[in-house]
Coordinates of C-alpha atoms and ligand atoms in Angstrom, one line a residue:
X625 CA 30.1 1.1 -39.7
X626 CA 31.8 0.7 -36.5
X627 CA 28.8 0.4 -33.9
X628 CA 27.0 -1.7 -36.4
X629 CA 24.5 -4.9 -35.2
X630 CA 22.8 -7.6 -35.3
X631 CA 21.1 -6.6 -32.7
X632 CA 20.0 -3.3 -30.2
X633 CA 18.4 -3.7 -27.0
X634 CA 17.2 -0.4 -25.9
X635 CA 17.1 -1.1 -21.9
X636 CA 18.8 -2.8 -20.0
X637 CA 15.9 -4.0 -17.5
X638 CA 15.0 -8.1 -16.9
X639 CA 13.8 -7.9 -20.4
X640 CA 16.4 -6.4 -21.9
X641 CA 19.3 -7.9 -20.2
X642 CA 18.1 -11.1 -20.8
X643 CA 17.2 -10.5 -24.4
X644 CA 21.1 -9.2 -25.1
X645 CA 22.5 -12.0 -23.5
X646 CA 20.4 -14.4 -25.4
X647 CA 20.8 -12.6 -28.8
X648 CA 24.7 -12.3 -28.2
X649 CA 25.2 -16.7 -27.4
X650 CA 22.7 -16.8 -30.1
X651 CA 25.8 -15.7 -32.2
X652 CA 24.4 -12.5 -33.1
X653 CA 26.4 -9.0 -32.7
X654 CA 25.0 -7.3 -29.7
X655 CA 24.2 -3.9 -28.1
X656 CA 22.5 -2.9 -25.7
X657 CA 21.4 0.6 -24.8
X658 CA 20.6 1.4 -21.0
X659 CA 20.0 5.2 -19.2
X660 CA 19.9 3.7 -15.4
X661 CA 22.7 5.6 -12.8
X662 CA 23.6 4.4 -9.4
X663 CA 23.7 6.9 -6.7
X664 CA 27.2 7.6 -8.0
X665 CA 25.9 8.6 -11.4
X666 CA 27.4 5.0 -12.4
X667 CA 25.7 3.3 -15.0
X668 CA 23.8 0.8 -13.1
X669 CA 22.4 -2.6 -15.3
X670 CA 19.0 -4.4 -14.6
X671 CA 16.4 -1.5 -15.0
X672 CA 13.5 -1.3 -11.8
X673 CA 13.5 -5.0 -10.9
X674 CA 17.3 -4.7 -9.6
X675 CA 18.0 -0.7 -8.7
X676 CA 14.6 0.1 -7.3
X677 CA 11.9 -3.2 -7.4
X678 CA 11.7 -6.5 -6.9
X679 CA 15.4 -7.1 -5.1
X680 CA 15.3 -4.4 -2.7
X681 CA 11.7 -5.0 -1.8
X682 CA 12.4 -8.3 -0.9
X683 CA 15.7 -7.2 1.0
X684 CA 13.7 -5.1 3.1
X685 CA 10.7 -7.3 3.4
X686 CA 13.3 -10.1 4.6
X687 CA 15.1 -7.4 7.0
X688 CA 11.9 -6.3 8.4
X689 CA 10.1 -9.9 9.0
X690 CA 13.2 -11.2 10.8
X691 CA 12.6 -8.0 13.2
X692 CA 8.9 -9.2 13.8
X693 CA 10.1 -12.6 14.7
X694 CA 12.9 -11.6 17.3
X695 CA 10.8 -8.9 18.4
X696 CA 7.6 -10.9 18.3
X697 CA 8.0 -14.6 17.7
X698 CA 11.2 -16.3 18.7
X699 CA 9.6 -15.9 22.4
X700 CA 7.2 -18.9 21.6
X701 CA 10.2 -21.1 20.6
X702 CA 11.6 -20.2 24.0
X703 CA 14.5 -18.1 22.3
X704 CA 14.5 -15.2 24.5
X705 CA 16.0 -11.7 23.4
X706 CA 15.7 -8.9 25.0
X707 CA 15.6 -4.9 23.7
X708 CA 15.2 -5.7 20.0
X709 CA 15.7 -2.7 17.9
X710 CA 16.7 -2.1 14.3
X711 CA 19.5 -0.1 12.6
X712 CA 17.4 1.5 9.6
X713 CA 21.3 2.3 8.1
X714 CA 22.7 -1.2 8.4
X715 CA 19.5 -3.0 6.8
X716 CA 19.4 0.2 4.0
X717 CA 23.2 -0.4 3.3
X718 CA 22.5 -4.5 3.4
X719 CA 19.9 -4.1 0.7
X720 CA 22.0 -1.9 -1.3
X721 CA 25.0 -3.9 -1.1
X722 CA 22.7 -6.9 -2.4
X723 CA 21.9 -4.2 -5.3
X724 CA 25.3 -3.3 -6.4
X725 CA 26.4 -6.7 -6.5
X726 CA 23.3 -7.9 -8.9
X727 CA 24.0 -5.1 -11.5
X728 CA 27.7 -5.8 -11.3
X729 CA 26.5 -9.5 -12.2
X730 CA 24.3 -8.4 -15.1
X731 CA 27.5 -6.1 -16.4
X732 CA 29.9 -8.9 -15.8
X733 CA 27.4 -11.2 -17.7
X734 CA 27.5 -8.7 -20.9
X735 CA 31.5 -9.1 -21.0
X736 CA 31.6 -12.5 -20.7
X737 CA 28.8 -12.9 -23.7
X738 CA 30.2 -10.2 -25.9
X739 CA 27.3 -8.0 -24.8
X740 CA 28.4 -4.4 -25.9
X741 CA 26.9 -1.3 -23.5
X742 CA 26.1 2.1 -24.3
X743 CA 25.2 3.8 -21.3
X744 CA 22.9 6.6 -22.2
X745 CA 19.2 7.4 -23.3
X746 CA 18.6 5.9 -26.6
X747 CA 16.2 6.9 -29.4
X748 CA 15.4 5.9 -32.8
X749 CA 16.7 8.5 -35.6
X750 CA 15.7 6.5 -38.8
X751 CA 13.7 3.1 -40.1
X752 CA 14.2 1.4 -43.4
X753 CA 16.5 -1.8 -43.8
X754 CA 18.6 -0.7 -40.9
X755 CA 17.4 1.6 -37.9
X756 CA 19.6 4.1 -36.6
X757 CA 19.4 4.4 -33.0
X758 CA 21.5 7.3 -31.1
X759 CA 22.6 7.1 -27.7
X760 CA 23.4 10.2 -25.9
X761 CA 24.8 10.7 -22.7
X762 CA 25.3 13.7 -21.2
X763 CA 27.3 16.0 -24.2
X764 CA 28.5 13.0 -25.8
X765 CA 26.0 11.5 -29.0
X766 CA 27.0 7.9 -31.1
X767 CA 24.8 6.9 -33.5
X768 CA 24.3 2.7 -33.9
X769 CA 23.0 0.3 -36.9
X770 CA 21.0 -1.9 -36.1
X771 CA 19.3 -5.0 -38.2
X772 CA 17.1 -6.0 -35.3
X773 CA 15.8 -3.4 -32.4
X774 CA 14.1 -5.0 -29.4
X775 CA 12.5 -2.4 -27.2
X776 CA 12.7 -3.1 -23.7
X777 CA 12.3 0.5 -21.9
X778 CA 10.3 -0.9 -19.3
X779 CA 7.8 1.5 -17.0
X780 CA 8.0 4.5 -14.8
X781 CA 5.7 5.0 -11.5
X782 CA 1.9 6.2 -12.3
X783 CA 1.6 9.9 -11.4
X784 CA -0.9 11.1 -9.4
X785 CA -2.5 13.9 -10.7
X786 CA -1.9 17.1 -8.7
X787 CA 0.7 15.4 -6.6
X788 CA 4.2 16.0 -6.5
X789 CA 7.0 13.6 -6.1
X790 CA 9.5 15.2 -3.8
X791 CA 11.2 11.2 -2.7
X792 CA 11.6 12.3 0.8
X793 CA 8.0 13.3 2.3
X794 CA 6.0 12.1 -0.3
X795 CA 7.7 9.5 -2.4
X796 CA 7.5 6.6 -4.8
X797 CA 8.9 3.1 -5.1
X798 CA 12.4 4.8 -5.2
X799 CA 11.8 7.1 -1.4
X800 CA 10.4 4.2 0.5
X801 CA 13.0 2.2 -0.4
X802 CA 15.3 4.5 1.5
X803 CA 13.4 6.2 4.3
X804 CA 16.6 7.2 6.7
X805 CA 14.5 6.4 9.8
X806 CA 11.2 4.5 10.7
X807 CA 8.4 6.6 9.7
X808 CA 5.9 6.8 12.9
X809 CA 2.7 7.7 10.7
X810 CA 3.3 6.4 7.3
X811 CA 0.3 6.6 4.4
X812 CA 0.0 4.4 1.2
X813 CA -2.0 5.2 -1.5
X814 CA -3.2 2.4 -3.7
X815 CA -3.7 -1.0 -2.0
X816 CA -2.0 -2.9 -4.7
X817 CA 1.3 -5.1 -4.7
X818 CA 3.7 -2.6 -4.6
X819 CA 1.8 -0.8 -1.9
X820 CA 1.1 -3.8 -0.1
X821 CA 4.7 -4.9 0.0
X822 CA 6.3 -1.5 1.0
X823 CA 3.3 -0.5 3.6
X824 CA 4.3 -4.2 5.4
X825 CA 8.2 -3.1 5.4
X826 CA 7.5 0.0 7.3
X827 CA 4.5 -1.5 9.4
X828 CA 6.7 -4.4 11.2
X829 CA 9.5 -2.2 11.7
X830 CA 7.1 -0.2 13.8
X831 CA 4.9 2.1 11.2
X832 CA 1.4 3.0 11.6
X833 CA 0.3 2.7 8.5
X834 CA -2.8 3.3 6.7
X835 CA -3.4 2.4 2.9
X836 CA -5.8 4.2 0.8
X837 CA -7.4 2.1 -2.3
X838 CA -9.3 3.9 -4.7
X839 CA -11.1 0.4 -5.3
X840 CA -14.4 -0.5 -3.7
X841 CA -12.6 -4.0 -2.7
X842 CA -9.3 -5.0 -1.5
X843 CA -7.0 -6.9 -3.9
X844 CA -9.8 -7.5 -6.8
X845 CA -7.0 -8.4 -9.0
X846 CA -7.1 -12.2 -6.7
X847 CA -9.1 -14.4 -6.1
X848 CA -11.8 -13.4 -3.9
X849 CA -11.2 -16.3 -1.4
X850 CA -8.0 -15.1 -1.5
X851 CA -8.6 -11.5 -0.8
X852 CA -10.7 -12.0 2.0
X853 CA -8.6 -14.2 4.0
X854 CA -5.5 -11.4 3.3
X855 CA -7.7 -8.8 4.5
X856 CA -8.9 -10.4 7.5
X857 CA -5.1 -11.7 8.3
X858 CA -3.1 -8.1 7.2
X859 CA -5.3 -6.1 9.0
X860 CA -6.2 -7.9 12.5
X861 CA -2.8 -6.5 13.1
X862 CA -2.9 -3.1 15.2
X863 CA -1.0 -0.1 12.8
X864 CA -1.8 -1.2 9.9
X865 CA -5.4 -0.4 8.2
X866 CA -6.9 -0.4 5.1
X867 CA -9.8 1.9 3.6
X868 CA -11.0 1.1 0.2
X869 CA -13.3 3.5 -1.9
X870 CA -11.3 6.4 -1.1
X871 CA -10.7 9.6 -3.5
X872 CA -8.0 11.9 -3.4
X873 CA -8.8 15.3 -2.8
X874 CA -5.8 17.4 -1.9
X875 CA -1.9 16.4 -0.6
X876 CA 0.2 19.0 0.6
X877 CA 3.3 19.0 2.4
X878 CA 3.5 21.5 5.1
X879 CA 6.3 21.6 7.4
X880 CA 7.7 17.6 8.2
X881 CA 4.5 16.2 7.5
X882 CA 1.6 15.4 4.9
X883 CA -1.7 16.2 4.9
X884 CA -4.3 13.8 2.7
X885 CA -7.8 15.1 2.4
X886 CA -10.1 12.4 0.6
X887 CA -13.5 11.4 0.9
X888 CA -14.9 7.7 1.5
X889 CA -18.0 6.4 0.0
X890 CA -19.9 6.0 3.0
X891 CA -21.8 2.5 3.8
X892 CA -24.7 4.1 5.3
X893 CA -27.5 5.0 2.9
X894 CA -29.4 8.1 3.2
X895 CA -32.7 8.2 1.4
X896 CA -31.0 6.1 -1.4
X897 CA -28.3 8.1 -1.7
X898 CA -25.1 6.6 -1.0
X899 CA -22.8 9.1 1.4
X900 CA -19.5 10.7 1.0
X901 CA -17.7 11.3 3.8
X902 CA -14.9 14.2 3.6
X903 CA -11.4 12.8 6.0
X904 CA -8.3 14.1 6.5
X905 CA -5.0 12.1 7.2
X906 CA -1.8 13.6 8.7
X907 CA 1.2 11.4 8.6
X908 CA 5.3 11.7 8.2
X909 CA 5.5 10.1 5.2
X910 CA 3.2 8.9 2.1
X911 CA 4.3 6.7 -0.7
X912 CA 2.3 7.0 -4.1
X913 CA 1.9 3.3 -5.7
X914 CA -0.9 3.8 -8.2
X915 CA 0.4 1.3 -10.4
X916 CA 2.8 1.7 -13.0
X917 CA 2.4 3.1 -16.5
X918 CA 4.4 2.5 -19.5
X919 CA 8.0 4.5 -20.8
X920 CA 8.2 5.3 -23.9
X921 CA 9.5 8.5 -23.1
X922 CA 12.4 10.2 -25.4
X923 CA 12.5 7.0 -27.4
X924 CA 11.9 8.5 -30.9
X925 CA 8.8 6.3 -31.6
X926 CA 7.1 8.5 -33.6
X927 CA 10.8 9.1 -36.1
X928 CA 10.3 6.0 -37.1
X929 CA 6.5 5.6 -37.0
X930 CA 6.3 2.8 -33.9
X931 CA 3.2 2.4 -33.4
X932 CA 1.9 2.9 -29.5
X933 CA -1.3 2.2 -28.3
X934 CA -3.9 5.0 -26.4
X935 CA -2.3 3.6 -22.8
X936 CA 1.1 4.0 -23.7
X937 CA 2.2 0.4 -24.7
X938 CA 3.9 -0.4 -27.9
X939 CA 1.6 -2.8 -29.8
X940 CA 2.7 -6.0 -30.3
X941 CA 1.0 -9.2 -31.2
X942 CA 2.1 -12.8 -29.2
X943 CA 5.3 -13.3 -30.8
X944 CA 6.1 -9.6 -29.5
X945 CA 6.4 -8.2 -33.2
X946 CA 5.8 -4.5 -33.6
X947 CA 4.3 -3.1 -36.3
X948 CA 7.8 -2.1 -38.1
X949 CA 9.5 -4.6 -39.6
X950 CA 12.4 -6.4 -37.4
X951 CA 11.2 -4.6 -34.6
X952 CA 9.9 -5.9 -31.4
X953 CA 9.0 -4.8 -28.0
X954 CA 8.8 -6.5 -24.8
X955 CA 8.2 -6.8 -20.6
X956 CA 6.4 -3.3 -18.8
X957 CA 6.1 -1.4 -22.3
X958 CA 3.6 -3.9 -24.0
X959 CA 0.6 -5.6 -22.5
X960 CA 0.5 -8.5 -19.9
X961 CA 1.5 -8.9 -16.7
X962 CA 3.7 -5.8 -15.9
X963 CA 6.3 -8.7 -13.7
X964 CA 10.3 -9.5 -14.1
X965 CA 9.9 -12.8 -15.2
X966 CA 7.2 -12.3 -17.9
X967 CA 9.7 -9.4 -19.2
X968 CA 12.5 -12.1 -19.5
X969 CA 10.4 -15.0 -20.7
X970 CA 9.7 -12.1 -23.9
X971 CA 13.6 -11.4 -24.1
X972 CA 14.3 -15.2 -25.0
X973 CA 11.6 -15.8 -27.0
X974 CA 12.7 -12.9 -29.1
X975 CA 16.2 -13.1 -29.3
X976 CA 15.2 -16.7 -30.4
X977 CA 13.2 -15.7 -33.3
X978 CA 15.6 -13.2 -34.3
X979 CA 18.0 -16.5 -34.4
X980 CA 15.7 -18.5 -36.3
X981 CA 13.9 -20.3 -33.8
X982 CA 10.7 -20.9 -32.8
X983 CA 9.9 -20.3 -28.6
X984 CA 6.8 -19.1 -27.5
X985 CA 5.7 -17.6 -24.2
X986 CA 2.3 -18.7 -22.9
X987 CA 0.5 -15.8 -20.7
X988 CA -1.7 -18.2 -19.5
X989 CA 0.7 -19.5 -16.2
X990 CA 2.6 -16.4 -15.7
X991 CA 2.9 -16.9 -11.8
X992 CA 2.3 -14.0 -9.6
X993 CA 3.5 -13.0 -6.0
X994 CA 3.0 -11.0 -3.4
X995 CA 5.5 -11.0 -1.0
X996 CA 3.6 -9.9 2.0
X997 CA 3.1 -12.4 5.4
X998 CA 1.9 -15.0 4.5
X999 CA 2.9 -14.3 1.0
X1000 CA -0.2 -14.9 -1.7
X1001 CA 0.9 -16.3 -5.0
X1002 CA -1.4 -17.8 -8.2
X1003 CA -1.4 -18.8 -11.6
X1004 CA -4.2 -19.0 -13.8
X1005 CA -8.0 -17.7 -13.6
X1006 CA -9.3 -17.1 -10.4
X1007 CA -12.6 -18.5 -9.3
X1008 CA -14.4 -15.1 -10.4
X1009 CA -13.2 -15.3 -13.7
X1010 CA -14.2 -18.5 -14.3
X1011 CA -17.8 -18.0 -13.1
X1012 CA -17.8 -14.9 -15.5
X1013 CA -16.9 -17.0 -18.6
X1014 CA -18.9 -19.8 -17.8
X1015 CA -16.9 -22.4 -17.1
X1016 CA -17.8 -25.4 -15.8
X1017 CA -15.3 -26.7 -12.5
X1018 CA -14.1 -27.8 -9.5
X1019 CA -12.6 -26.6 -6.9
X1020 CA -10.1 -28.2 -3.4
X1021 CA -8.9 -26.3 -0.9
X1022 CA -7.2 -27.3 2.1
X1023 CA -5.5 -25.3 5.0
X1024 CA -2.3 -24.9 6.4
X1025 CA -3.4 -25.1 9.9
X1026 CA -4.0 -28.8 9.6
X1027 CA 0.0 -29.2 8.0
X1028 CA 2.8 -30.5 10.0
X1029 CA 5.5 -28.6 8.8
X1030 CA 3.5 -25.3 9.0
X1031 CA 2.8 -26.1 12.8
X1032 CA 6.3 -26.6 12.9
X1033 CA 6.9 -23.5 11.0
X1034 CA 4.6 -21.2 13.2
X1035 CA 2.7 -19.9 10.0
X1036 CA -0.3 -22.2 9.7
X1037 CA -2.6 -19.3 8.4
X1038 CA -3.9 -19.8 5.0
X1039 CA -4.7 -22.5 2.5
X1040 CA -4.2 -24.0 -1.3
X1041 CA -7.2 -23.8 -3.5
X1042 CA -6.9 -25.8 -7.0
X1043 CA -9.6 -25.3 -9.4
X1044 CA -10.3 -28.0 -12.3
X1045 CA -12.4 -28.2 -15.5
X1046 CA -15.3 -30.1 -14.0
X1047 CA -15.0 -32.8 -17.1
X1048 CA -11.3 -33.0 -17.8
X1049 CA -10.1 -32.3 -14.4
X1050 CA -7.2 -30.1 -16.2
X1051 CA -6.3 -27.6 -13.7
X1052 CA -7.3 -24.1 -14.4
X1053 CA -5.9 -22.0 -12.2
X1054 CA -4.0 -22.7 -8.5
X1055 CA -4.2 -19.7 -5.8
X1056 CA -1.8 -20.1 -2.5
X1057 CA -2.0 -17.7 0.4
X1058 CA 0.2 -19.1 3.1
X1059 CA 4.1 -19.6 3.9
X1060 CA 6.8 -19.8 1.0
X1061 CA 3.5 -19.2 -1.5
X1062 CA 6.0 -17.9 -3.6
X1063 CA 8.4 -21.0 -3.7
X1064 CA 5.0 -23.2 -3.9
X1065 CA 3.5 -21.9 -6.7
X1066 CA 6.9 -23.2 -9.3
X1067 CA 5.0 -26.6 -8.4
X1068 CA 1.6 -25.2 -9.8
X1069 CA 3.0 -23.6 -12.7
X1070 CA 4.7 -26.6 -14.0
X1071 CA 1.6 -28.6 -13.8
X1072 CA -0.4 -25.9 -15.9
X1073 CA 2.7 -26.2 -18.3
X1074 CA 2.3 -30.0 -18.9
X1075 CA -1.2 -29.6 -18.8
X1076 CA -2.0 -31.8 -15.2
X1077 CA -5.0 -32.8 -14.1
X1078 CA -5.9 -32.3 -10.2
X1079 CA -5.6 -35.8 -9.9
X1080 CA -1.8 -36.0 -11.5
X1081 CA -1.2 -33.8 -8.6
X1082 CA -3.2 -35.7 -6.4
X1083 CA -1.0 -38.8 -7.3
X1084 CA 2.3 -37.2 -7.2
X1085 CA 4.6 -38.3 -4.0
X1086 CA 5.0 -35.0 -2.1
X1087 CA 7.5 -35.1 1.1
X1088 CA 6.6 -35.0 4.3
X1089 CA 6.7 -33.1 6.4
X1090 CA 6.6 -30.1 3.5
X1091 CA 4.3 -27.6 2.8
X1092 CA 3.6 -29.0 -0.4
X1093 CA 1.3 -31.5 1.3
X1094 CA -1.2 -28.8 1.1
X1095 CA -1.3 -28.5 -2.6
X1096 CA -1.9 -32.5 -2.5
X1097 CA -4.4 -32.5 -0.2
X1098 CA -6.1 -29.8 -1.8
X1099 CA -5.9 -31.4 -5.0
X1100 CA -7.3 -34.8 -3.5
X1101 CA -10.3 -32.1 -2.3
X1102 CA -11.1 -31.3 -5.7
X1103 CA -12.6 -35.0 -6.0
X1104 CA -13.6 -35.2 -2.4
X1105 CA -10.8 -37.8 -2.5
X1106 CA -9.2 -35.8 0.6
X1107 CA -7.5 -38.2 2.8
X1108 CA -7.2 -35.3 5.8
X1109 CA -4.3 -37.0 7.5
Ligands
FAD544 C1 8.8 -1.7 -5.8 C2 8.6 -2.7 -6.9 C3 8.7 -4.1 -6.6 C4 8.5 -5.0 -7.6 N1 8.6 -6.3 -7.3 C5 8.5 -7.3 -8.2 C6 8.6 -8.7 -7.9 O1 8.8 -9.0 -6.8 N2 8.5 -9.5 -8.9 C7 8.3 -9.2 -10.2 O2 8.2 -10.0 -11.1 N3 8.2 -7.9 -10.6 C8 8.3 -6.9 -9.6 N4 8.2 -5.6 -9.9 C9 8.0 -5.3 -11.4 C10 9.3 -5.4 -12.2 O3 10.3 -4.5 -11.6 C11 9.1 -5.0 -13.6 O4 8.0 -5.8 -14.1 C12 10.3 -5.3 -14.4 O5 11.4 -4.5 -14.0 C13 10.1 -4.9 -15.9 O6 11.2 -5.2 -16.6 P1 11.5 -4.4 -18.0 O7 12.9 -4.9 -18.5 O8 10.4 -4.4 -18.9 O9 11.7 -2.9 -17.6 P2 12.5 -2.1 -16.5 O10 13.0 -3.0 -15.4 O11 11.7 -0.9 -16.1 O12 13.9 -1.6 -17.3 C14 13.8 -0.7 -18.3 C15 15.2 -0.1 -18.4 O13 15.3 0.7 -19.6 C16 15.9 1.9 -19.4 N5 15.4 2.8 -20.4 C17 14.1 3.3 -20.5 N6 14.1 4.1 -21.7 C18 15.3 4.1 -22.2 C19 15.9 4.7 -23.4 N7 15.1 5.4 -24.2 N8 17.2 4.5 -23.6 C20 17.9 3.7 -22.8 N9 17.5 3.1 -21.7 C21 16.1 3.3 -21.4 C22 15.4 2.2 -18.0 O14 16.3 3.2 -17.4 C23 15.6 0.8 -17.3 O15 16.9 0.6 -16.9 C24 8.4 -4.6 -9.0 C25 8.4 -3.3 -9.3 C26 8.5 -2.3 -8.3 C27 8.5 -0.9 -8.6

């Protein structure tokens, strides 16, 4: 057969790219299998993370903190500009330049490893010593062999029940990444990363923005040193407010705006009883970011029997193994961290055991980030969890404001925390909320890798004047060895 394989990747996402290109140097015959269209109706490589996440976020959250600094900042380094303003087109057509050129990468990188495409939905037909996936697109149908399947269809937004997605008033990821003009009132429901990230886009370009969190508490997911110094920094600025505890009653869209009725748990006690307090929000726009749920949509799981789990995920165990034979699954559709990286850390390890080898991918120091100002980034437990398992540790922490380079910087907000075992000293988990937290944690996650102590840390030369002085020092504070220089 013609469109036979070693190998099928259905989706083309960081997982699946990743896992194609591996497979195919591998030496193995290669397909991949991807439904994404560009604007054009294009076929359009690297899933959310390059057409509608983690690239054009940051394109805009890089558009719209240079804003803040001419319009707010430069002024204390004596750069003077006068009238700043922002052209919502050029920055839109910036980010989606930076877009088109990553995809074009991913789809040059499939020629030049023998990676072969089929853009189109695909979906298993038939199991047995060979799987039979067909890909259709539009009228046309082609049915592919394939040895191996690795199932890489990623995730779709959360819906939120009795709310409609129209992308323009009331929108998702993929709307408030293209709002043609500044929204004056803008709402956010769900206080999480994605909501966090694309509230501060809109907020420094000039946004009032209020985000609703369903949550009693405000990034829970952290740790909770963490979360209370984001809270206090994010929202000492005017136009941007947070209420937690919230529950949707009604949206509606009538006329150019939104209305949000939802009620708040109250703080006030009455007679024992805690009190719910009925609001209503009117704004221009309102982007839904209740999380993201997994897309196994149209794949043909159940012609083959794949087994999926009660949330959605395909089950898999560590080494990403389904329950069918040569089948596997990985990134957004299976459990874990729903991140990029952790979707392309799968897509080696598997198109390495499909080859023979054995990799592995360790959960345990998946890095995450938040790419708000200052940004927040950890790996490993936070200091909740390790109260909640009983752990016995230690923990350093040391600020920014007392950091050269920060001064020199302007963002001295923030700190390092490192938390140890309190008898090995082997670092347990590493939580940064400050400038380049994102950059800063590679240095943490490394150190979890090779299994460091605080003290390895503590001992390593770090330059100065660099940021990463405050991971030192704050490992030297895990021993009360701090030198505070
Ligand atoms: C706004 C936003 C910002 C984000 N920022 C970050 C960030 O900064 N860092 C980070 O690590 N993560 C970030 N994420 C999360 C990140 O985008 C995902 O974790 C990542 O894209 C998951 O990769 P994946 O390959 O599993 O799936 P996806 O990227 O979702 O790709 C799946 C692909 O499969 C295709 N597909 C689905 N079903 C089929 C089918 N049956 N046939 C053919 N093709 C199919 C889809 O069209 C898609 O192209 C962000 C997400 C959003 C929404």
């Amino acid at each position: 057969m013609a469109n036979a394989f070693d190998v099928v990747v259905i989706g083309g996402g960081p997982g699946g790219y990743v896992a194609a290109i591996r497979a195919a140097q591998l030496g193995l015959k290669t397909a991949c299998v991807d439904d994404w269209k560009n604007a054009k109706g294009k076929p359009s490589l690297g899933g959310t993370c390059v057409n509608v996440g983690c690239i054009p976020s940051k394109a805009l959250l890089e558009s719209s903190e240079n804003y803040e600094r001419a319009a707010h900042k430069f002024a204390a380094h004596g750069i003077r500009i006068d009238n700043v303003s922002i052209d919502v087109a050029a920055m839109l057509a910036r980010k989606n330049k930076i877009v088109d050129t990553l995809t074009a990468g991913v789809a040059s990188l499939f020629k030049k490893n023998k990676v072969t495409l089929f853009p189109g939905l695909g979906r298993f037909v038939s199991g047995g010593d060979r799987y039979r996936i067909e890909v259709r697109s539009g009228e046309q149908t082609e049915t592919l062999e394939a040895a191996h399947v690795i199932v890489a269809t990623g995730s779709v937004p959360r819906p939120l029940p009795g709310v409609a997605i129209d992308n323009e008033f009331i929108t998702d990821n993929v709307g408030a990444l293209q709002f043609p003009e500044v929204p004056k009132r803008l709402a956010v429901i769900g206080a999480g990363v994605i909501g966090l990230e694309m509230g501060s886009v809109w907020r420094r370009l000039g946004s009032e923005v209020t985000l609703l969190e369903a949550l009693p508490g405000f990034l829970m997911a952290a740790d909770n040193d963490v979360a209370k110094e984001a809270q206090k920094i994010f929202f000492r600025e005017a136009g941007f407010k947070l209420i937690t505890g919230i529950k949707i009653a009604e949206v509606a869209k009538t006329g150019n705006e939104v209305r949000i009725k939802y009620s708040v748990q109250g703080k006030e006690q009455s007679q024992g009883q805690e009190q719910v307090q009925a609001q209503e929000l009117v704004v221009d726009k309102l982007i839904v970011a209740v999380g993201r749920a997994p897309n196994t949509d149209g794949l043909g799981a159940d012609a083959v029997g794949l087994q999926i789990d009660a949330r959605g995920f395909v089950e898999v165990d560590a080494e990403c193994r389904a329950n069918l034979p040569n089948v596997y699954a990985i990134g957004d559709v299976v459990r874990g961290p729903m991140l990029a990286h952790k979707a392309s850390e799968e897509g080696v390890m598997v198109a390495e055991l499909i080859a023979g080898q054995k990799p592995h991918v360790n959960l345990d120091t998946i890095p995450w980030v938040i790419y708000t100002s200052p940004e927040i980034a950890w790996v490993g437990k936070t200091e909740q969890e390790l109260k909640a398992q009983d752990t016995q540790y230690r923990a350093g922490r040391f600020p920014f404001l007392a950091n050269g380079r920060a001064k020199a910087l302007g963002e001295t907000v923030g700190f390092v925390k490192i938390l140890a075992d309190a008898k090995s000293d082997r670092i347990l988990g590493m939580h940064i909320i400050g400038p380049f937290a994102s950059e800063m944690i590679a240095e943490a996650v490394v150190a979890m890798e090779f299994s460091a102590s605080s003290e390895d840390i503590a001992r390593i030369v770090h330059a100065h004047p660099s940021l990463s002085e405050v991971m030192h020092e704050a490992a030297l504070a895990v021993d009360a060895r701090a030198l505070h220089i």
